[in-house]
Coordinates of C-alpha atoms and ligand atoms in Angstrom, one line a residue:
M262 CA 16.2 -25.7 5.2
R263 CA 12.7 -24.6 3.4
S264 CA 14.3 -24.5 -0.2
A265 CA 15.3 -28.0 -0.1
E266 CA 12.1 -28.9 -0.7
W267 CA 12.5 -27.5 -3.6
F268 CA 15.8 -28.0 -5.1
A269 CA 16.8 -31.4 -3.1
A270 CA 13.5 -33.3 -4.5
K271 CA 13.8 -36.0 -6.6
G272 CA 12.2 -37.2 -9.9
K273 CA 10.1 -35.0 -11.9
D274 CA 9.5 -32.2 -9.3
G275 CA 13.3 -31.6 -8.2
F276 CA 14.2 -32.0 -12.0
I277 CA 11.9 -28.8 -12.9
H278 CA 13.0 -26.8 -10.1
R279 CA 16.6 -27.3 -10.6
A280 CA 16.7 -27.5 -14.6
W281 CA 15.3 -24.1 -14.8
M282 CA 17.6 -22.4 -12.4
K283 CA 20.5 -24.1 -14.3
N284 CA 18.9 -22.1 -17.6
Q285 CA 20.4 -19.0 -16.1
G286 CA 23.8 -20.4 -16.2
I287 CA 23.8 -21.6 -12.4
P288 CA 25.1 -25.2 -11.4
D289 CA 22.7 -26.6 -8.5
Y290 CA 26.0 -27.0 -6.0
E291 CA 25.2 -23.0 -6.1
F292 CA 21.7 -23.3 -4.7
N293 CA 21.2 -26.9 -3.6
N294 CA 22.3 -27.2 0.4
K295 CA 22.8 -23.8 0.8
P296 CA 20.4 -21.1 2.4
V297 CA 18.7 -19.4 -0.3
I298 CA 18.6 -15.5 0.5
G299 CA 15.4 -13.6 -1.4
I300 CA 16.5 -10.1 -1.8
C301 CA 13.2 -8.5 -2.1
N302 CA 14.0 -5.5 -4.3
T303 CA 11.7 -2.1 -4.6
W304 CA 14.0 -1.0 -7.6
S305 CA 12.0 1.5 -9.8
E306 CA 12.5 4.4 -12.2
L307 CA 9.2 5.4 -10.6
T308 CA 10.2 5.7 -7.0
P309 CA 13.3 7.8 -7.5
C310 CA 14.1 7.6 -3.7
N311 CA 14.9 4.0 -4.5
G312 CA 16.6 4.5 -7.8
H313 CA 19.8 3.3 -6.6
F314 CA 18.4 0.0 -5.2
R315 CA 20.0 -2.3 -8.2
D316 CA 23.6 -1.2 -6.9
L317 CA 22.5 -1.7 -3.2
A318 CA 21.0 -5.6 -4.2
E319 CA 24.5 -6.3 -5.5
S320 CA 26.2 -5.3 -2.3
V321 CA 24.0 -7.6 -0.5
K322 CA 24.3 -10.5 -2.7
R323 CA 28.3 -10.2 -2.3
G324 CA 27.6 -10.7 1.1
V325 CA 25.3 -13.7 1.1
F326 CA 28.1 -15.5 -1.3
E327 CA 30.5 -14.7 1.2
A328 CA 28.8 -16.0 4.0
G329 CA 28.0 -19.4 1.6
G330 CA 24.5 -18.4 0.9
F331 CA 22.9 -18.3 -2.6
P332 CA 21.1 -14.9 -3.1
V333 CA 18.1 -14.2 -5.5
E334 CA 16.9 -11.2 -6.1
F335 CA 12.9 -10.5 -6.9
P336 CA 11.1 -7.6 -7.9
V337 CA 7.8 -6.4 -5.9
M338 CA 5.4 -3.7 -6.3
S339 CA 7.3 -0.3 -5.6
L340 CA 5.0 2.6 -4.2
G341 CA 7.3 6.2 -4.9
E342 CA 5.4 9.0 -2.9
T343 CA 6.1 11.8 -5.6
L344 CA 4.1 10.1 -8.6
I345 CA 1.8 7.4 -8.0
K346 CA -2.1 8.8 -8.1
P347 CA -4.2 9.0 -6.1
T348 CA -1.8 8.3 -3.2
A349 CA 1.0 5.5 -2.4
M350 CA -1.1 4.8 0.6
L351 CA -4.0 3.0 -1.7
Y352 CA -1.5 0.5 -2.5
R353 CA 0.6 -0.2 0.8
N354 CA -2.0 -3.2 1.7
L355 CA -1.6 -4.5 -2.3
A356 CA 1.9 -4.1 -2.0
S357 CA 2.6 -6.4 1.0
M358 CA 0.1 -9.2 -0.4
D359 CA 2.8 -9.1 -3.2
V360 CA 5.5 -9.3 -0.5
E361 CA 4.0 -12.0 1.6
E362 CA 3.0 -14.3 -1.6
S363 CA 6.4 -13.6 -3.3
I364 CA 8.0 -15.0 -0.3
R365 CA 5.7 -17.8 0.7
A366 CA 5.3 -19.4 -2.8
N367 CA 9.4 -19.6 -3.5
P368 CA 11.9 -21.1 -2.1
I369 CA 13.5 -19.1 0.2
D370 CA 14.7 -19.5 3.4
G371 CA 15.2 -15.9 4.6
V372 CA 15.1 -12.5 3.0
V373 CA 16.6 -8.9 3.0
L374 CA 13.8 -6.2 2.6
L375 CA 15.2 -3.4 0.5
C376 CA 13.1 -0.5 1.9
G377 CA 13.3 3.3 1.0
C378 CA 10.7 5.6 0.1
D379 CA 7.8 5.7 2.3
K380 CA 5.5 3.2 2.0
T381 CA 8.0 0.7 0.9
T382 CA 9.1 0.0 4.1
P383 CA 5.9 -0.5 6.0
S384 CA 4.5 -2.9 3.1
L385 CA 7.5 -4.9 3.0
V386 CA 7.5 -5.7 6.6
M387 CA 4.0 -6.2 6.8
G388 CA 4.2 -9.0 4.1
A389 CA 7.1 -10.5 5.5
C390 CA 5.7 -10.8 9.0
S391 CA 2.8 -12.6 7.9
V392 CA 5.2 -15.5 6.7
N393 CA 7.6 -14.9 9.4
I394 CA 10.6 -16.5 8.3
P395 CA 14.3 -14.9 8.8
T396 CA 14.2 -11.4 7.6
I397 CA 16.7 -8.2 7.5
V398 CA 15.8 -4.8 6.4
V399 CA 18.6 -2.6 4.4
S400 CA 17.2 0.7 4.1
G401 CA 18.3 2.8 1.1
G402 CA 19.2 6.0 2.9
P403 CA 18.5 9.6 2.9
M404 CA 19.4 12.0 0.3
L405 CA 22.4 14.4 0.9
T406 CA 21.3 17.4 2.2
G407 CA 20.0 20.0 -0.2
R408 CA 21.7 23.4 -0.6
H409 CA 20.2 26.9 -1.9
N410 CA 21.2 30.2 -1.7
G411 CA 23.6 29.4 1.3
K412 CA 20.7 27.6 3.3
S413 CA 20.6 23.9 4.1
I414 CA 17.1 22.5 2.6
G415 CA 15.0 19.7 2.4
T416 CA 11.5 18.5 1.7
S417 CA 9.8 20.6 4.4
D418 CA 10.9 23.7 2.7
I419 CA 8.4 22.8 0.0
W420 CA 5.5 23.9 2.2
R421 CA 7.4 27.1 2.9
Y422 CA 8.0 27.6 -0.8
D423 CA 4.8 27.2 -1.8
A424 CA 3.4 29.9 0.8
E425 CA 6.3 31.9 -0.4
L426 CA 4.9 31.5 -3.8
K427 CA 1.4 32.3 -2.9
Q428 CA 2.7 35.4 -1.1
G429 CA 4.7 36.6 -4.2
K430 CA 7.7 36.1 -2.5
I431 CA 9.3 34.1 -4.9
Q432 CA 8.7 33.1 -8.8
E433 CA 8.1 29.7 -10.7
E434 CA 11.9 30.1 -12.1
E435 CA 13.4 30.0 -8.7
L436 CA 11.5 26.9 -7.4
R437 CA 12.9 25.2 -10.9
T438 CA 16.2 25.9 -9.6
I439 CA 15.4 24.7 -6.2
E440 CA 14.3 21.5 -7.0
G441 CA 17.7 20.4 -8.8
A442 CA 19.6 21.9 -5.3
M443 CA 17.1 20.0 -3.1
C444 CA 17.1 16.5 -4.8
R445 CA 20.9 16.3 -5.5
S446 CA 21.7 12.8 -4.9
A447 CA 20.3 9.2 -4.5
G448 CA 18.1 8.9 -1.4
H449 CA 14.9 9.5 0.4
C450 CA 14.0 12.7 1.9
A451 CA 16.5 14.1 3.9
V452 CA 14.5 15.0 6.8
M453 CA 12.5 13.5 9.6
G454 CA 9.8 12.6 7.4
T455 CA 8.1 9.3 6.9
A456 CA 10.9 7.6 5.4
S457 CA 13.3 8.8 8.0
S458 CA 10.7 7.8 10.3
M459 CA 10.2 4.2 9.0
A460 CA 14.1 3.7 8.9
C461 CA 14.8 4.7 12.4
M462 CA 11.5 2.6 13.1
V463 CA 13.1 -0.9 11.4
E464 CA 16.3 -0.1 13.3
S465 CA 14.8 0.7 16.9
L466 CA 12.3 -2.5 16.5
G467 CA 16.1 -4.5 15.8
L468 CA 14.9 -5.3 12.2
S469 CA 18.2 -4.0 10.6
L470 CA 22.0 -4.1 11.6
P471 CA 22.9 -0.8 13.7
G472 CA 23.5 2.3 12.2
N473 CA 21.2 1.6 9.0
A474 CA 18.8 4.4 9.4
A475 CA 20.9 7.4 8.9
I476 CA 24.1 6.5 6.4
P477 CA 22.8 8.5 3.9
A478 CA 22.3 6.8 -0.1
A479 CA 25.8 8.3 -1.8
D480 CA 28.1 7.2 1.5
A481 CA 30.1 4.4 0.7
R482 CA 29.2 2.9 4.0
R483 CA 25.3 2.2 2.7
K484 CA 26.9 -0.3 0.6
M485 CA 28.9 -1.3 3.2
L486 CA 25.8 -2.1 5.4
A487 CA 24.2 -3.6 2.6
Q488 CA 27.1 -6.3 2.3
L489 CA 27.5 -6.8 6.0
S490 CA 23.2 -7.7 6.2
G491 CA 23.9 -10.1 3.1
L492 CA 26.5 -11.4 5.2
R493 CA 24.5 -11.8 8.5
I494 CA 20.9 -13.0 6.8
V495 CA 22.6 -16.4 6.1
E496 CA 23.8 -16.7 9.8
M497 CA 20.2 -15.9 10.8
V498 CA 19.0 -18.4 8.6
K499 CA 21.2 -20.8 10.6
E500 CA 20.3 -19.5 13.9
D501 CA 16.2 -19.5 12.8
L502 CA 16.1 -16.1 14.2
K503 CA 12.7 -15.1 12.7
L504 CA 10.9 -11.7 12.8
S505 CA 8.4 -12.9 15.6
D506 CA 11.7 -13.4 17.8
I507 CA 12.4 -9.9 17.1
L508 CA 9.3 -8.0 17.0
T509 CA 8.1 -8.7 20.5
R510 CA 6.0 -6.0 22.7
N511 CA 9.1 -4.5 24.1
A512 CA 10.7 -4.0 20.8
F513 CA 7.4 -2.4 19.7
E514 CA 7.6 0.2 22.9
N515 CA 11.0 0.6 22.1
A516 CA 10.4 2.0 18.8
I517 CA 7.2 4.3 20.1
K518 CA 9.7 6.1 22.3
V519 CA 12.2 6.5 19.9
N520 CA 10.0 7.9 17.1
A521 CA 8.8 10.3 20.3
A522 CA 12.3 11.7 21.1
I523 CA 13.3 12.0 17.4
G524 CA 10.1 13.9 16.1
G525 CA 9.0 11.2 14.0
S526 CA 6.2 11.3 11.3
T527 CA 2.4 10.7 12.1
N528 CA 2.2 8.0 9.5
F529 CA 4.5 6.1 12.1
V530 CA 1.6 5.5 14.5
I531 CA -0.7 3.8 11.3
H532 CA 2.3 1.8 10.2
L533 CA 3.1 0.2 13.2
L534 CA -0.2 -0.5 14.3
A535 CA -0.3 -2.3 10.7
I536 CA 2.6 -4.2 11.5
A537 CA 1.8 -5.2 14.8
G538 CA -1.5 -6.6 13.8
R539 CA 0.5 -8.7 11.4
I540 CA 2.9 -10.3 13.7
G541 CA 0.5 -10.5 16.6
V542 CA 1.1 -8.1 19.2
D543 CA -1.3 -6.5 21.2
L544 CA -1.0 -2.7 20.2
N545 CA -3.4 -0.3 20.3
L546 CA -3.7 3.8 19.8
A547 CA -3.8 4.5 23.5
D548 CA 0.1 2.9 23.9
F549 CA 1.4 5.7 21.8
D550 CA 0.4 8.5 23.9
E551 CA 1.1 6.4 26.8
L552 CA 4.4 5.6 25.9
S553 CA 5.2 9.1 24.1
A554 CA 4.3 10.9 27.3
N555 CA 7.1 12.8 29.0
I556 CA 9.5 11.8 26.4
P557 CA 10.9 15.5 24.8
L558 CA 12.3 15.8 21.4
I559 CA 16.1 15.3 21.5
A560 CA 16.7 15.2 17.9
N561 CA 16.7 18.6 16.4
L562 CA 15.6 17.5 12.7
Q563 CA 13.3 19.1 10.2
P564 CA 10.5 19.4 10.0
S565 CA 10.2 19.8 14.4
G566 CA 14.0 21.6 14.7
K567 CA 16.7 22.2 12.0
Y568 CA 19.1 19.6 10.8
F569 CA 19.0 17.0 8.4
M570 CA 19.7 13.2 8.4
E571 CA 23.2 13.4 7.0
D572 CA 23.8 15.6 10.2
L573 CA 22.0 12.5 12.4
F574 CA 24.4 10.4 10.9
Y575 CA 27.7 12.3 11.7
A576 CA 25.9 12.7 15.3
G577 CA 25.9 9.0 15.5
G578 CA 22.9 8.1 14.1
V579 CA 19.8 6.1 15.7
P580 CA 22.6 4.1 18.2
A581 CA 23.1 7.6 19.8
V582 CA 19.7 8.3 20.2
L583 CA 19.1 4.9 22.0
K584 CA 22.3 5.2 24.2
E585 CA 20.5 8.6 25.2
L586 CA 17.3 7.3 26.2
D587 CA 18.8 4.4 28.0
P588 CA 16.9 4.7 31.2
I589 CA 13.2 4.1 29.5
L590 CA 14.4 1.6 27.0
H591 CA 13.8 -2.3 27.2
H592 CA 17.3 -3.3 27.0
D593 CA 17.2 -7.1 26.0
C594 CA 15.3 -7.1 23.2
I595 CA 17.1 -9.0 20.8
T596 CA 17.9 -7.5 17.0
A597 CA 18.6 -9.0 13.7
N598 CA 22.8 -8.7 14.6
G599 CA 21.9 -11.5 17.6
K600 CA 22.6 -9.1 19.9
T601 CA 20.3 -7.2 22.3
I602 CA 19.7 -3.7 21.6
K603 CA 21.5 -2.2 24.6
E604 CA 24.8 -4.5 23.4
N605 CA 24.4 -2.7 20.1
Y606 CA 24.7 0.9 21.2
E607 CA 26.5 0.8 25.1
H608 CA 29.9 1.1 23.5
I609 CA 29.6 3.7 21.1
S610 CA 31.0 7.2 22.2
T611 CA 28.7 10.2 21.7
E612 CA 30.0 13.9 22.1
K613 CA 28.1 16.8 23.1
N614 CA 26.4 18.3 20.1
D615 CA 23.5 20.5 18.8
V616 CA 21.8 17.6 16.7
I617 CA 21.1 14.8 19.6
T618 CA 20.5 16.8 22.8
T619 CA 20.0 15.3 25.9
M620 CA 16.9 14.5 27.6
D621 CA 17.7 16.7 30.7
E622 CA 17.8 19.5 28.0
P623 CA 15.9 18.4 25.2
F624 CA 15.9 20.7 22.1
N625 CA 12.2 20.9 22.5
A626 CA 10.0 19.7 25.8
A627 CA 7.1 19.2 23.5
T628 CA 6.5 15.2 22.9
G629 CA 6.7 14.1 19.3
L630 CA 3.1 12.6 19.4
A631 CA -0.2 12.7 21.2
I632 CA -3.3 10.8 20.8
L633 CA -6.5 13.1 21.0
H634 CA -9.9 11.8 22.1
G635 CA -13.5 13.6 21.9
N636 CA -17.1 13.7 20.4
L637 CA -15.5 14.7 17.3
C638 CA -13.4 11.5 17.1
E639 CA -14.8 8.7 18.8
N640 CA -11.9 6.2 18.0
G641 CA -9.3 8.6 18.3
A642 CA -7.0 11.1 16.4
V643 CA -3.4 12.0 16.1
I644 CA -1.5 15.6 16.5
K645 CA 2.4 16.2 16.5
P646 CA 2.7 18.9 19.2
S647 CA 6.4 18.9 18.3
A648 CA 5.4 20.6 14.6
A649 CA 2.9 22.6 15.9
S650 CA 2.6 25.9 17.0
E651 CA 2.5 26.6 21.0
H652 CA -0.3 29.1 21.1
L653 CA -2.7 27.1 19.0
M654 CA -2.4 24.0 21.1
K655 CA -5.4 25.1 23.2
H656 CA -7.8 26.8 20.7
K657 CA -11.4 27.2 20.3
G658 CA -12.5 28.5 17.1
K659 CA -15.5 28.4 14.4
A660 CA -15.3 25.5 11.6
V661 CA -15.0 26.2 8.1
V662 CA -15.7 22.5 6.7
F663 CA -14.9 21.0 3.2
E664 CA -16.8 18.2 2.2
T665 CA -13.7 17.0 0.0
I666 CA -10.7 17.6 -1.4
E667 CA -12.4 19.3 -4.6
D668 CA -14.4 21.2 -2.5
Y669 CA -11.0 22.5 -0.4
K670 CA -9.4 23.6 -3.8
A671 CA -12.3 25.1 -5.1
R672 CA -12.9 27.5 -2.2
I673 CA -9.8 27.9 -0.3
D674 CA -8.6 31.1 -1.8
L675 CA -11.9 32.5 -2.5
E676 CA -12.0 36.3 -1.4
D677 CA -15.0 36.0 0.1
L678 CA -14.4 32.8 2.3
D679 CA -15.6 33.6 5.7
V680 CA -12.6 32.6 7.8
D681 CA -9.9 34.2 9.9
E682 CA -7.0 32.9 11.9
N683 CA -8.9 31.8 14.2
S684 CA -11.3 29.7 12.5
I685 CA -10.7 25.6 12.4
L686 CA -10.1 24.4 8.9
V687 CA -12.0 21.0 8.8
L688 CA -11.4 18.7 5.7
K689 CA -13.6 15.4 5.4
N690 CA -13.8 12.3 3.3
V691 CA -10.0 12.1 2.8
G692 CA -9.8 8.8 4.9
P693 CA -9.1 5.4 4.1
K694 CA -12.3 4.5 2.6
G695 CA -13.7 8.0 1.8
Y696 CA -10.9 9.2 -0.7
P697 CA -10.0 6.3 -1.1
G698 CA -6.3 5.7 0.2
M699 CA -5.8 8.4 2.9
P700 CA -3.7 10.6 0.9
E701 CA -1.3 13.2 2.7
V702 CA -3.5 16.4 2.6
G703 CA -4.1 17.1 6.5
N704 CA -1.6 19.7 6.4
M705 CA -4.0 21.9 3.9
G706 CA -2.4 25.2 3.1
L707 CA -3.9 28.3 4.5
P708 CA -6.3 30.9 2.5
K709 CA -4.2 32.9 0.0
K710 CA -5.5 36.2 1.8
L711 CA -4.7 35.0 5.6
L712 CA -1.0 34.3 4.3
K713 CA -0.7 37.6 2.8
R714 CA -1.4 38.8 6.1
G715 CA 1.4 36.8 7.3
V716 CA -0.7 34.0 9.3
L717 CA 1.4 31.1 9.1
D718 CA -0.4 28.5 11.0
M719 CA -4.0 27.7 11.9
V720 CA -5.7 24.7 13.5
R721 CA -6.7 22.1 10.9
I722 CA -8.5 18.6 11.4
S723 CA -9.2 16.0 9.0
D724 CA -9.3 12.2 8.7
G725 CA -6.3 12.2 6.1
R726 CA -2.4 11.8 6.7
M727 CA 0.1 14.6 6.9
S728 CA 3.3 14.0 5.0
G729 CA 6.0 13.1 7.4
T730 CA 8.0 16.4 6.0
G731 CA 4.9 18.6 6.9
F732 CA 4.3 20.7 10.2
G733 CA 1.2 22.7 11.7
T734 CA -1.0 22.3 14.3
V735 CA -2.8 19.5 12.2
V736 CA -5.1 17.0 13.8
L737 CA -5.2 13.9 11.4
H738 CA -6.2 10.8 11.6
V739 CA -9.6 11.4 12.7
S740 CA -11.7 7.9 13.2
P741 CA -14.1 7.0 12.2
E742 CA -13.5 8.8 9.1
A743 CA -16.3 10.8 7.6
A744 CA -17.2 7.9 5.0
A745 CA -17.7 5.7 7.9
G746 CA -20.2 7.7 9.3
G747 CA -18.8 8.8 12.7
N748 CA -19.5 12.4 14.6
F749 CA -17.1 13.9 11.9
S750 CA -19.0 13.2 9.1
V751 CA -21.7 15.7 9.7
I752 CA -19.9 18.6 11.2
Q753 CA -21.0 21.4 9.4
T754 CA -19.4 25.3 8.9
G755 CA -20.0 27.4 12.1
D756 CA -19.6 24.6 14.6
I757 CA -17.8 25.5 17.6
I758 CA -14.4 23.2 18.1
T759 CA -12.3 23.1 21.0
L760 CA -8.6 21.3 20.9
D761 CA -7.1 21.0 24.1
V762 CA -3.9 19.0 23.5
A763 CA -2.9 19.4 27.1
K764 CA -6.1 17.2 27.8
R765 CA -5.7 15.4 25.0
S766 CA -9.2 16.1 24.0
L767 CA -10.8 17.5 20.9
N768 CA -14.5 18.4 20.9
V769 CA -17.4 19.8 19.3
D770 CA -20.0 21.8 21.1
I771 CA -23.1 19.8 19.9
S772 CA -25.3 17.9 21.6
D773 CA -25.2 14.0 21.2
E774 CA -29.1 14.4 20.2
I775 CA -28.3 16.8 17.5
L776 CA -25.2 14.7 16.2
T777 CA -27.8 11.9 16.3
A778 CA -30.2 13.9 14.2
R779 CA -27.5 14.8 11.8
K780 CA -26.3 11.4 11.2
A781 CA -30.0 10.1 10.6
A782 CA -30.4 12.7 8.1
L783 CA -26.8 12.3 6.1
K784 CA -26.6 10.3 3.0
Q785 CA -23.4 8.8 2.3
A786 CA -21.7 8.7 -1.2
E787 CA -21.9 5.3 -2.4
N788 CA -18.4 4.1 -3.4
S789 CA -18.1 0.9 -2.7
K790 CA -19.5 -0.3 -5.9
Q791 CA -15.8 0.4 -7.4
R792 CA -14.6 -2.7 -9.3
G793 CA -10.9 -4.3 -8.8
Y794 CA -8.3 -3.6 -6.2
V795 CA -9.7 -0.3 -5.1
G796 CA -13.3 -2.0 -4.6
L797 CA -11.6 -4.7 -2.5
Y798 CA -9.8 -2.2 -0.6
I799 CA -12.9 0.0 0.3
R800 CA -14.6 -3.1 1.5
H801 CA -12.3 -4.4 3.5
V802 CA -9.9 -1.6 4.9
Q803 CA -10.0 -1.0 8.5
Q804 CA -9.8 2.4 10.1
A805 CA -6.9 4.4 10.6
H806 CA -7.1 3.7 14.5
L807 CA -6.4 -0.3 13.9
G808 CA -3.8 1.1 11.2
A809 CA -5.5 1.2 7.9
D810 CA -4.6 -2.6 7.1
M811 CA -7.5 -4.7 5.2
D812 CA -9.5 -6.9 7.6
F813 CA -8.1 -10.2 5.9
L814 CA -5.0 -9.5 6.2
R815 CA -4.1 -9.3 10.3
G816 CA -2.0 -12.0 11.2
G817 CA -0.1 -14.2 8.8
S818 CA -0.4 -17.5 6.8
G819 CA 3.3 -18.4 7.5
S820 CA 5.8 -20.3 5.4
V821 CA 4.6 -23.6 5.2
V822 CA 3.2 -24.8 1.4
T823 CA 2.4 -27.9 1.0
R824 CA 1.3 -28.3 -2.7
D825 CA 3.3 -28.1 -5.5
S826 CA 2.2 -27.2 -8.9
H827 CA 3.3 -30.0 -11.1
Ligands
LIG157 FE1 10.4 9.1 -1.3 FE2 10.1 11.3 0.5 S1 9.7 11.1 -1.8 S2 11.0 9.4 0.5

């Protein structure tokens, strides 16, 4: 075992490795000659979605001890969506470096990743992939469904309440009451937002035990799953079942199909591409469109549908979704429990219900994801048809361009802004390099004067991202981003843009000559002189169509470290 290089060593080195473990009151038979299991914990009071993780880690430890292993809990950078400025995405790659180096540098034979709030899943999986030792994911689970005025509510309702506030339908005082009614238990966002999509992603990739994604954080079965995962990781070490054994191209294809069927977050695209880059699986943007095409939406969950993660759990969770998708899945992908994905779902019984519909009678015929191409996005862009408006899926309109988020905030509600419901709102410089960090501002709020007239959706285009809880006819992840100097950087107010989702196209009605001339005249803002991590990020982050990982982080360094510090 890897840990034996530390704890079984003779002389001075072994003495130092063992003696300082003993200062915690641990006799050396506890950790010597046993699988040492790292519990990578993203607990933080600044990441409220992961606020219950110390409890969860205790359950994992019980399982590890029970199986004859030795658990060691260690902290890594925790990224909470709600408090971090300017955006948690700026730090996803930094957190992944923390995870990779923490695992590599320490006497760890296997690792349990405790993941919850959006970025805490991809950052941990990316980092672990670059080391590639036996690894299992335990998700924190969603919050219980919120309730207000007799209605079930969740994070997606924030955007509705915000529009109602602008329309004068509700007041600030009511919003305060709703805050507590919505976030009424431990756990992450209860809709099919990014955190839920990430939990479904790890389960459909085979990185967790079956059922991991949907058990609510507050349900006792969440702790049971954590304990069973602790038990299982010890076996995985003995079997040497590594991430690269699980994360095959076929496993990625299964995950893409599941995400389309559940109406998962558009952020899924960017994170899965980054994970594939770390583990060395060849995956590109076109794969998402090809593999998602003709897969209807079968999970009736907000923001594309009506229900919540708690309902998905009662309806059978991801195993029930997988069972329904059986004809289109790869069956023999090995998963964390040592069984194939099909062996995990084939025996479960499902009943007809309103939450997980059938492929033959789907809840929505529109697929969850489409990839667009055209002269406005030379390297692609992403849209979520299942959360968009049917009447805008083919639309031609005049661009109303905002050069920055500050420009948008300053002008969007001006009475004299030349905009109507047929206009296309364009927001630039919210991409990976430009913001920097690619924030979730793509589903920018509509102009107040149009909201008051009852307009509820417009085509919106940006090089940023959208919260997985958001909805609308929103084109995201335009690549190259404005700050990288593609055609998107020179779109101007008044340009005519055509979106045709059926044809997967996004074009601006401007000739190549004019676009080239505009680009030659453009003076890009100079932000590459920033210091510290942000400077490093701007200089090395790749574009959205490559997963927005840093160029030097693709691939991995493995688990072998030959030199010692003493
Ligand atoms: Fe953490 Fe939504 S804010 S999952």
